[in-house]
Tab-separated table of C-alpha atoms in Angstrom:
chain	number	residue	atom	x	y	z
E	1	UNK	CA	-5.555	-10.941	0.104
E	2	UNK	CA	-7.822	-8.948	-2.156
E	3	UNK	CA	-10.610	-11.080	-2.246
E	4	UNK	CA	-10.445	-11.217	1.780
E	5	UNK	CA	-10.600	-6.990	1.345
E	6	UNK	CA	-13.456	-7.520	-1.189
E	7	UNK	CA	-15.698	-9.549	1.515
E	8	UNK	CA	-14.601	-7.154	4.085
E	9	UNK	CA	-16.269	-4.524	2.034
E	10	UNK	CA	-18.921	-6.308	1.587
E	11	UNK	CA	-19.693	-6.790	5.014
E	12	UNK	CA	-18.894	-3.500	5.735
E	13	UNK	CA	-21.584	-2.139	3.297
E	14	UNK	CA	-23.952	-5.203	4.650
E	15	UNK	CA	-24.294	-4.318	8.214
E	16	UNK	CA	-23.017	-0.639	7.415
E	17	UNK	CA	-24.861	0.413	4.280
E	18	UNK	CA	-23.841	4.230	5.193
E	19	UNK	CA	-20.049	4.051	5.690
E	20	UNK	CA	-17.870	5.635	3.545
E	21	UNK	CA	-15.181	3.100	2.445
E	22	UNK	CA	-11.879	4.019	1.603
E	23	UNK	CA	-9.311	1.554	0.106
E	24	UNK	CA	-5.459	2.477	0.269
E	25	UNK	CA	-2.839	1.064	-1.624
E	26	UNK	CA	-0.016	-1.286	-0.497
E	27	UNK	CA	2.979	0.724	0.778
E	28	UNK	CA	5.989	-0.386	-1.265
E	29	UNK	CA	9.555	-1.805	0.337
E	30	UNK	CA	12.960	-1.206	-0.353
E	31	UNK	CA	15.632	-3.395	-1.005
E	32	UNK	CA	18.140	-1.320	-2.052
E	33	UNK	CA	21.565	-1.647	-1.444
E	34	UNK	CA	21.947	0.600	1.310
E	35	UNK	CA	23.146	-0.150	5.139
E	36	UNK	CA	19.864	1.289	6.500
E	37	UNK	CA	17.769	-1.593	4.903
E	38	UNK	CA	17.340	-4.823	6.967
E	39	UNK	CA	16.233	-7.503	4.192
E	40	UNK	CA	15.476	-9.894	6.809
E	41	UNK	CA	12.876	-7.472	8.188
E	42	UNK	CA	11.599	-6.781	3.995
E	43	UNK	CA	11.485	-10.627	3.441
E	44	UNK	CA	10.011	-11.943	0.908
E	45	UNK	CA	8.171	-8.982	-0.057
E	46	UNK	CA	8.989	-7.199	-3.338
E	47	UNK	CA	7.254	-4.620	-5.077
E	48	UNK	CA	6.578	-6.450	-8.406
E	49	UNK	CA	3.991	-8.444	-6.573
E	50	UNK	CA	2.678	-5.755	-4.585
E	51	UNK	CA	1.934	-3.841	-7.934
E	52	UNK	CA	0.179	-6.663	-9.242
E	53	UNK	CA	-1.715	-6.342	-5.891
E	54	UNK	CA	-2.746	-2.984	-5.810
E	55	UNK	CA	-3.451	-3.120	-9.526
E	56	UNK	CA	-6.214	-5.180	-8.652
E	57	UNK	CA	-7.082	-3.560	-5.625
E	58	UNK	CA	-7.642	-0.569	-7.959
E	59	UNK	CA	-9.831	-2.771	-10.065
E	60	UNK	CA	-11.951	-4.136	-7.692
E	61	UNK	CA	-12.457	-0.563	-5.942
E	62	UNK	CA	-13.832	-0.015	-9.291
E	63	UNK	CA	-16.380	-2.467	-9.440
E	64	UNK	CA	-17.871	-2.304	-5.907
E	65	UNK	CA	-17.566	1.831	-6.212
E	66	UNK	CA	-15.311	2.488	-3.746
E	67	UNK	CA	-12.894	5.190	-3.336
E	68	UNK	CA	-9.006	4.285	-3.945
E	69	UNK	CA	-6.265	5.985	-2.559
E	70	UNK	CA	-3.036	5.162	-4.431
E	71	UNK	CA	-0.069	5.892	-1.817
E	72	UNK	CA	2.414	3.814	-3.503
E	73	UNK	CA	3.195	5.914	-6.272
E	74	UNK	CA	3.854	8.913	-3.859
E	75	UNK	CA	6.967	6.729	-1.599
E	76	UNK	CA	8.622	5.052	-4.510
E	77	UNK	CA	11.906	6.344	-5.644
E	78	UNK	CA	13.302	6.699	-9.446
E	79	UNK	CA	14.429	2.923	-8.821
E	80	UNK	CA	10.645	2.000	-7.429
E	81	UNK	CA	12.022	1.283	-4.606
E	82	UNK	CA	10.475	2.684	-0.846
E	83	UNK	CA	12.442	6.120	-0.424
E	84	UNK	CA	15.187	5.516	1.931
E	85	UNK	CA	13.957	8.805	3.984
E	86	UNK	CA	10.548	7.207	4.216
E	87	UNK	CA	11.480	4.063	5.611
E	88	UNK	CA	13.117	3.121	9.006
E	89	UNK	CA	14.591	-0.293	7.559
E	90	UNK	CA	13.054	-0.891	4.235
E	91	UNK	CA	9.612	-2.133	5.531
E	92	UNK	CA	8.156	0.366	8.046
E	93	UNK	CA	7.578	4.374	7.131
E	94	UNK	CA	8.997	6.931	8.954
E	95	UNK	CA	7.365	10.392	9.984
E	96	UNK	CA	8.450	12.077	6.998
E	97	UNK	CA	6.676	9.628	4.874
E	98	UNK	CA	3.152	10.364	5.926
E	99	UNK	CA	3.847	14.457	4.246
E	100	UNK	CA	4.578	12.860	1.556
E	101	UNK	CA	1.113	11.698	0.096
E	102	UNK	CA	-2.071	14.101	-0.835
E	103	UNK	CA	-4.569	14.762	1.547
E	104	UNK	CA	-8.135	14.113	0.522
């Protein structure tokens, strides 16, 4: 996945050399123990991994100066789960979810 998004950038700034590139962070997912969360909908995703993802998203934004955004840190709750009032099942963000990051 992140070295697909590294040659997307670089195509981007190939055909594009005057675009402003943005790179957001993976949203995180809940699997807490709550009767709103559908863990067949979550699947196999789990936040461990998707830190280790954005971590070197982060990194890689870095090297080919591009600006990150880190959303992750902004849903997550003291568990590091997906806040259960951002998400509709554990996967997906609701409305109130998109107040909940800084504007740039």
């Amino acid at each position: 996945m992140v070295r697909n998004i590294g040659e997307i950038i670089d195509r981007i700034r190939e055909k594009c050399p005057e675009t402003r590139i943005y790179l957001q962070s993976i949203y995180p997912v809940s699997k807490a123990g709550h009767k709103k969360i559908r863990k067949y909908i979550v699947g196999k995703r789990n936040n461990e991994k998707i830190r280790r993802i954005n971590e070197a998203l982060k990194e890689m934004a870095k090297q080919k100066g591009v600006e990150y955004i880190d959303v992750y840190s902004h849903l997550i709750d003291e568990e590091g789960n997906l806040r259960l009032e951002y998400t509709v099942e554990g996967l997906h963000l609701t409305v109130e979810a998109t107040g909940s990051v800084p504007k740039f």
